[in-house]
Short mmCIF file of C-alpha atoms and ligand atoms in Angstrom, two decimals:
data_model
loop_
_atom_site.label_atom_id
_atom_site.label_comp_id
_atom_site.label_asym_id
_atom_site.label_seq_id
_atom_site.Cartn_x
_atom_site.Cartn_y
_atom_site.Cartn_z
CA MET A 1 136.11 141.74 52.18
CA ASN A 2 138.59 144.64 52.29
CA LEU A 3 138.34 147.51 54.52
CA GLU A 4 137.62 149.95 51.82
CA GLN A 5 134.75 147.52 50.58
CA LEU A 6 133.45 147.29 54.39
CA GLU A 7 133.21 151.35 54.84
CA GLN A 8 131.56 151.27 51.64
CA ILE A 9 128.39 148.83 52.41
CA ALA A 10 128.06 150.08 55.91
CA LYS A 11 127.76 153.64 54.69
CA GLU A 12 125.01 152.43 52.33
CA GLY A 13 123.65 150.17 55.05
CA ILE A 14 122.94 153.31 57.35
CA ALA A 15 121.91 155.77 54.76
CA LEU A 16 119.01 153.07 54.48
CA ALA A 17 118.07 152.83 58.27
CA GLN A 18 114.59 154.41 58.85
CA ASP A 19 113.77 154.02 62.29
CA ALA A 20 115.53 153.05 65.69
CA GLN A 21 114.96 149.34 64.86
CA SER A 22 116.78 149.06 61.82
CA LEU A 23 119.34 151.37 63.06
CA GLU A 24 120.14 148.88 66.00
CA GLN A 25 120.47 146.10 63.57
CA TRP A 26 122.91 147.92 61.33
CA ARG A 27 125.01 148.73 64.57
CA ILE A 28 125.01 144.96 65.61
CA GLN A 29 126.29 144.16 61.91
CA TYR A 30 128.55 147.14 61.86
CA LEU A 31 129.90 148.26 65.47
CA GLY A 32 128.97 145.24 67.52
CA ARG A 33 131.31 142.61 69.22
CA LYS A 34 130.81 139.91 66.17
CA SER A 35 130.99 142.67 63.37
CA ALA A 36 133.39 141.98 60.67
CA LEU A 37 135.28 145.09 61.92
CA SER A 38 135.76 143.54 65.47
CA LEU A 39 136.89 140.44 63.98
CA PHE A 40 139.33 142.18 62.17
CA PHE A 41 140.87 143.64 65.09
CA ASN A 42 141.04 140.29 66.77
CA SER A 43 142.86 139.00 64.09
CA LEU A 44 145.27 142.01 63.82
CA SER A 45 147.78 140.29 66.14
CA LYS A 46 148.26 137.56 63.54
CA LEU A 47 150.14 140.11 61.19
CA SER A 48 153.28 141.44 60.91
CA LEU A 49 154.42 144.55 63.00
CA GLN A 50 154.48 146.70 60.08
CA GLU A 51 151.34 145.49 58.67
CA ARG A 52 149.49 145.63 62.02
CA LYS A 53 150.32 149.01 62.11
CA THR A 54 149.09 150.19 59.04
CA GLN A 55 146.08 147.87 58.98
CA GLY A 56 144.99 148.84 62.39
CA GLU A 57 145.29 152.41 61.50
CA LYS A 58 142.83 152.10 58.98
CA ALA A 59 140.43 149.90 60.93
CA ASN A 60 140.06 152.59 63.73
CA LYS A 61 139.86 155.49 61.46
CA ILE A 62 136.67 153.27 59.81
CA HIS A 63 135.46 152.34 63.18
CA LYS A 64 135.45 156.00 64.28
CA LEU A 65 133.77 157.15 61.36
CA LEU A 66 131.06 154.70 61.46
CA LYS A 67 130.52 155.17 65.25
CA ASN A 68 129.87 158.93 64.60
CA LEU A 69 127.52 158.12 61.61
CA TYR A 70 125.72 155.94 63.90
CA ILE A 71 125.54 159.09 66.66
CA ILE A 72 124.22 161.15 64.10
CA LYS A 73 121.58 158.75 62.42
CA LYS A 74 120.24 157.86 66.07
CA ASP A 75 119.75 161.57 66.91
CA GLU A 76 118.12 162.42 63.51
CA ILE A 77 115.59 159.33 64.06
CA GLU A 78 114.72 160.25 67.74
CA LYS A 79 113.85 163.84 66.65
CA GLY A 80 112.15 162.80 63.79
CA ALA A 81 110.10 160.53 66.17
CA ASN A 82 109.00 163.38 68.36
CA GLU A 83 108.24 165.46 65.83
CA LEU A 84 105.58 163.01 64.60
CA ASN A 85 104.42 162.26 67.87
CA LYS A 86 104.01 165.99 68.83
CA GLY A 87 101.17 166.32 66.63
CA SER A 88 99.17 163.65 68.09
CA SER A 89 96.68 164.77 70.81
CA ASN A 90 98.10 161.82 73.30
CA PHE A 91 101.84 162.62 73.05
CA LEU A 92 103.39 163.12 76.77
CA ASP A 93 106.63 164.18 76.84
CA ILE A 94 108.25 162.20 79.91
CA THR A 95 111.51 164.28 79.71
CA GLN A 96 109.62 167.47 80.61
CA PRO A 97 110.17 168.71 84.43
CA GLY A 98 106.84 168.33 86.39
CA ASP A 99 104.66 171.11 87.54
CA LYS A 100 105.44 171.77 91.19
CA LYS A 101 102.28 172.52 93.06
CA THR A 102 102.14 175.17 95.64
CA GLN A 103 99.75 175.37 98.12
CA GLY A 104 98.69 178.86 98.91
CA HIS A 105 98.28 180.00 102.47
CA LEU A 106 96.83 182.95 104.33
CA HIS A 107 98.22 186.63 103.95
CA PRO A 108 100.15 187.61 107.42
CA LEU A 109 97.88 190.45 107.83
CA THR A 110 94.83 187.92 107.72
CA LEU A 111 96.53 185.66 110.39
CA VAL A 112 97.20 188.44 112.60
CA SER A 113 93.70 189.85 112.18
CA ARG A 114 92.20 186.66 113.04
CA ASP A 115 94.26 185.91 116.26
CA ILE A 116 93.46 189.42 117.43
CA ILE A 117 89.68 189.07 116.62
CA ALA A 118 89.99 185.68 118.46
CA SER A 119 91.29 187.10 121.50
CA PHE A 120 88.36 189.82 121.55
CA GLU A 121 85.77 187.05 120.92
CA LYS A 122 86.99 185.15 124.09
CA MET A 123 86.49 188.32 126.11
CA GLY A 124 82.77 188.54 124.87
CA PHE A 125 83.22 191.29 122.40
CA SER A 126 80.94 191.01 118.88
CA ILE A 127 82.43 191.56 115.45
CA ILE A 128 80.95 194.46 113.54
CA GLU A 129 81.69 196.00 109.94
CA GLY A 130 81.38 199.13 108.63
CA PRO A 131 81.29 200.85 105.06
CA GLU A 132 85.21 201.77 103.44
CA ILE A 133 83.29 204.92 101.90
CA GLU A 134 82.01 207.18 104.85
CA LYS A 135 80.29 210.35 104.90
CA GLU A 136 82.09 213.04 106.35
CA TYR A 137 80.09 213.67 109.19
CA TYR A 138 80.69 210.14 110.53
CA ASN A 139 84.28 210.28 109.76
CA PHE A 140 85.08 213.56 111.27
CA ASP A 141 81.93 215.65 112.66
CA ALA A 142 80.12 213.18 114.87
CA LEU A 143 83.51 212.73 116.32
CA ASN A 144 83.97 216.33 117.60
CA ILE A 145 86.15 217.02 114.83
CA PRO A 146 84.39 220.02 112.93
CA ALA A 147 85.52 221.44 109.73
CA ASP A 148 88.18 224.13 110.97
CA HIS A 149 89.29 221.65 114.06
CA PRO A 150 92.98 221.39 113.73
CA ALA A 151 92.63 217.94 114.43
CA ARG A 152 91.69 217.09 110.96
CA GLU A 153 95.04 217.55 110.02
CA MET A 154 95.79 214.51 111.59
CA TRP A 155 93.59 212.82 109.05
CA ASP A 156 95.18 213.78 105.43
CA THR A 157 91.79 212.52 103.39
CA LEU A 158 91.20 210.88 100.20
CA TRP A 159 87.65 212.63 99.46
CA ILE A 160 85.33 210.85 96.68
CA LYS A 161 84.16 213.24 93.68
CA PRO A 162 80.44 214.13 94.36
CA THR A 163 78.15 212.30 92.01
CA SER A 164 75.89 215.26 91.48
CA LYS A 165 75.82 218.77 92.36
CA LYS A 166 72.91 218.04 94.57
CA GLN A 167 74.82 215.59 96.76
CA LYS A 168 74.80 217.32 100.07
CA SER A 169 77.03 215.46 102.55
CA LYS A 170 80.90 214.91 101.08
CA THR A 171 82.18 211.15 101.01
CA LEU A 172 85.57 209.93 101.66
CA LEU A 173 87.63 206.84 102.20
CA ARG A 174 87.23 206.36 105.94
CA THR A 175 90.73 207.25 107.67
CA HIS A 176 89.91 205.36 110.53
CA THR A 177 87.37 202.76 112.15
CA SER A 178 86.24 205.39 114.55
CA PRO A 179 83.25 206.62 112.61
CA MET A 180 81.50 203.22 113.31
CA GLN A 181 81.24 204.14 116.97
CA VAL A 182 78.69 206.56 116.16
CA ARG A 183 77.02 204.34 113.57
CA PHE A 184 76.62 201.60 116.17
CA MET A 185 75.40 203.63 118.93
CA GLU A 186 72.93 205.52 117.00
CA LYS A 187 71.44 202.16 116.47
CA ASN A 188 72.11 200.29 119.66
CA GLN A 189 71.71 200.76 123.46
CA PRO A 190 74.26 199.93 126.15
CA PRO A 191 75.44 197.55 127.44
CA PHE A 192 77.51 196.27 124.64
CA ARG A 193 81.08 195.57 123.68
CA ILE A 194 82.33 195.26 120.05
CA ILE A 195 85.33 195.63 117.74
CA VAL A 196 85.00 196.79 114.02
CA PRO A 197 87.93 195.40 112.07
CA GLY A 198 88.50 197.15 108.75
CA ARG A 199 90.48 198.81 106.00
CA CYS A 200 91.50 202.41 106.54
CA PHE A 201 92.88 204.95 104.03
CA ARG A 202 94.97 207.86 104.53
CA TYR A 203 96.49 210.56 101.78
CA GLU A 204 99.92 210.59 103.17
CA ALA A 205 103.54 209.84 101.30
CA THR A 206 104.19 206.36 102.14
CA ASP A 207 107.57 205.38 104.14
CA SER A 208 108.72 202.33 106.30
CA SER A 209 105.97 202.78 108.86
CA HIS A 210 103.09 204.59 106.79
CA GLU A 211 100.98 203.25 104.26
CA ILE A 212 98.11 204.58 102.02
CA GLN A 213 95.93 201.76 103.22
CA PHE A 214 96.11 199.75 106.53
CA TYR A 215 93.77 198.10 108.84
CA GLN A 216 92.38 198.89 112.07
CA ILE A 217 90.54 197.26 115.03
CA GLU A 218 88.09 199.81 116.49
CA GLY A 219 86.88 198.98 119.72
CA LEU A 220 84.04 200.28 122.03
CA MET A 221 82.97 199.03 125.38
CA VAL A 222 79.88 200.85 127.12
CA GLY A 223 78.07 200.09 130.58
CA GLU A 224 77.28 201.84 133.37
CA ASP A 225 80.41 201.70 135.14
CA ILE A 226 83.20 201.02 132.38
CA ASN A 227 86.41 203.13 133.68
CA LEU A 228 90.02 203.46 132.11
CA SER A 229 91.25 200.29 134.59
CA ASN A 230 88.93 197.84 132.78
CA PHE A 231 90.57 199.23 129.46
CA LYS A 232 93.85 198.72 130.71
CA ALA A 233 92.88 195.15 132.28
CA ILE A 234 91.13 194.12 128.84
CA ILE A 235 94.09 195.10 126.74
CA SER A 236 96.84 193.78 128.81
CA GLU A 237 95.34 190.53 128.47
CA ILE A 238 94.32 190.70 125.05
CA ILE A 239 98.28 191.59 124.21
CA LYS A 240 99.43 188.74 126.29
CA ASP A 241 96.98 186.33 124.70
CA ILE A 242 98.10 187.59 120.77
CA PHE A 243 102.45 187.54 121.66
CA LYS A 244 101.81 184.55 124.08
CA ASP A 245 105.03 185.86 124.73
CA ASN A 246 106.89 188.54 127.24
CA VAL A 247 105.84 192.13 126.22
CA SER A 248 105.59 195.25 128.20
CA VAL A 249 102.30 197.54 127.78
CA ARG A 250 102.89 201.34 128.67
CA PHE A 251 99.91 203.55 128.69
CA ARG A 252 100.58 207.51 127.67
CA PRO A 253 98.21 210.38 127.85
CA SER A 254 97.34 211.53 124.47
CA PHE A 255 94.72 213.71 122.87
CA PHE A 256 91.94 212.43 120.27
CA PRO A 257 88.90 214.92 119.97
CA PHE A 258 86.44 211.82 120.51
CA VAL A 259 87.80 210.91 123.80
CA SER A 260 88.46 212.33 127.20
CA PRO A 261 91.08 211.19 128.76
CA GLY A 262 92.79 210.23 125.82
CA VAL A 263 95.72 207.41 125.94
CA GLU A 264 98.14 205.91 123.45
CA VAL A 265 99.24 202.43 124.08
CA ASP A 266 102.89 201.16 123.08
CA ILE A 267 104.31 197.63 123.59
CA ARG A 268 107.88 196.56 124.06
CA GLN A 269 109.18 192.99 123.20
CA GLU A 270 111.10 191.65 126.02
CA LEU A 271 114.24 189.82 125.02
CA LYS A 272 115.34 187.20 127.51
CA GLY A 273 118.10 188.75 129.58
CA ASP A 274 118.15 192.24 127.30
CA LYS A 275 117.26 195.15 129.51
CA SER A 276 118.55 197.21 127.21
CA ASN A 277 115.74 196.88 124.46
CA ASN A 278 114.20 200.48 124.67
CA ASN A 279 112.23 200.01 121.15
CA TRP A 280 108.37 200.94 122.23
CA LEU A 281 106.14 200.86 119.51
CA GLU A 282 103.00 202.73 119.56
CA ILE A 283 99.95 200.42 118.59
CA MET A 284 96.75 202.51 119.37
CA GLY A 285 94.77 205.26 120.72
CA ALA A 286 92.67 205.02 123.34
CA GLY A 287 90.42 206.99 125.82
CA MET A 288 87.16 207.39 127.50
CA VAL A 289 84.41 208.08 125.27
CA HIS A 290 83.83 211.73 125.21
CA PRO A 291 80.27 212.46 126.57
CA ALA A 292 79.32 214.80 123.64
CA LEU A 293 79.36 211.21 121.55
CA PHE A 294 76.45 210.14 124.00
CA LYS A 295 74.72 212.87 123.79
CA ARG A 296 74.66 213.12 119.92
CA VAL A 297 73.32 209.51 119.70
CA GLY A 298 70.74 210.54 122.07
CA TYR A 299 71.92 208.15 125.30
CA GLU A 300 70.18 209.11 128.55
CA ASN A 301 72.54 211.74 130.20
CA ASN A 302 75.20 210.66 133.05
CA ARG A 303 74.11 207.10 132.81
CA TRP A 304 76.82 205.49 130.33
CA GLN A 305 80.43 205.35 130.22
CA GLY A 306 82.65 203.69 128.07
CA PHE A 307 85.95 203.33 126.45
CA ALA A 308 87.05 203.34 122.78
CA PHE A 309 90.32 202.37 120.77
CA GLY A 310 91.65 202.00 117.68
CA LEU A 311 94.51 199.08 117.05
CA GLY A 312 96.78 199.23 113.88
CA VAL A 313 96.66 195.33 112.77
CA GLU A 314 100.32 196.03 110.62
CA ARG A 315 102.03 197.21 113.78
CA ILE A 316 100.85 194.19 115.53
CA ALA A 317 102.17 191.84 112.34
CA MET A 318 105.55 193.96 112.20
CA ILE A 319 106.34 193.29 115.87
CA LYS A 320 104.89 189.69 116.11
CA TYR A 321 106.71 188.68 112.62
CA LYS A 322 109.96 190.73 112.75
CA ILE A 323 109.02 192.79 109.44
CA ASP A 324 110.77 196.09 109.40
CA ASP A 325 108.53 197.68 106.24
CA ILE A 326 104.92 198.20 106.32
CA ARG A 327 105.15 198.62 102.51
CA LEU A 328 105.84 194.71 102.13
CA PHE A 329 102.12 193.82 103.31
CA PHE A 330 100.56 195.23 99.97
CA ASN A 331 103.52 194.29 97.72
CA PRO A 332 102.92 191.27 95.89
CA ASP A 333 106.26 189.87 96.34
CA ILE A 334 105.95 186.06 96.77
CA ARG A 335 109.38 186.03 98.58
CA PHE A 336 107.98 187.80 101.10
CA LEU A 337 104.60 186.05 101.62
CA GLU A 338 106.14 182.81 101.18
CA GLN A 339 107.72 183.33 104.80
CA PHE A 340 104.59 182.98 106.55
N1 LIG B 1 90.54 206.65 115.40
C1 LIG B 1 92.10 207.00 116.30
C2 LIG B 1 93.13 206.84 115.02
O1 LIG B 1 93.18 206.44 114.17
C3 LIG B 1 92.43 205.95 117.03
C4 LIG B 1 91.41 206.15 118.30
C5 LIG B 1 90.45 205.21 118.51
C6 LIG B 1 91.59 207.09 119.38
C7 LIG B 1 89.11 204.99 119.37
C8 LIG B 1 90.58 206.84 120.38
C9 LIG B 1 89.92 206.21 120.50
O2 LIG B 1 94.19 207.28 115.01
#
């Protein structure tokens, strides 16, 4: 058989191959170690130099051609097999990369809230919840903030549209958790100690330290001889427990209409060997409950004293996890959330 004939027969043969098995047979026959072409290459050495060159070149060309035909045909058959299989219900494409299962986890604010709540629970505080949609009365008036009081400006408010003209009291999204002080005292007699975790809302422009929504934990402890020193001791202990680490606490005089005297609490993380850190961060407003509140809820005159505070959960989380922008908490960016 000469080379031309061989090429012809091989071409006809591959055209007939319909599946992987017949193609493999073809490959063994025309490209395998015992194929006519291989035997021909082996016998080249017996030819004269001139013959060897011309015949060798010819054979090489045919070999290349057959190899290419083989690759193309193989591809065709494989693709065809996949197409056929895809239609059937039990097709499993084992070449697909697997689905990576990611496990969800708690939001950093949930983690921090749980830590803070657990600390207060250890100190005997009960956990109470209140409504996010609040009456104007509880959010402001009952807290010594009448309509014309300048302190109302501290809480830019999101008001809720009245549902009817008959609705007497206005409603709003609570601007702090303090309304629960009065709500709780109306129904309960001292002594008690409670915390009220919850979401608050303010109508303000957002920036790296202000959000339109945020979480507070309100605290209220009332008894016969509760004083500001008790507050300082409890809060210092709680902060130590939350941070498990070196933090300094600072109390500054401040003003809130529903406490007297009022204070603000700042904390600062003490970095080892670094005395230069002067970054105090305000984490809560607090003070001794104003006697007018006790009077409003009908408590016996001059018998009770107590402290109240409102702690910013985001602030604690920002310090604890070194987050520099409050807006990240409410932004569903998985790259941020995955750090916790
Ligand atoms: N409600 C105040 C605020 O949102 C904080 C506060 C709570 C102050 C309790 C005093 C007592 O800023």
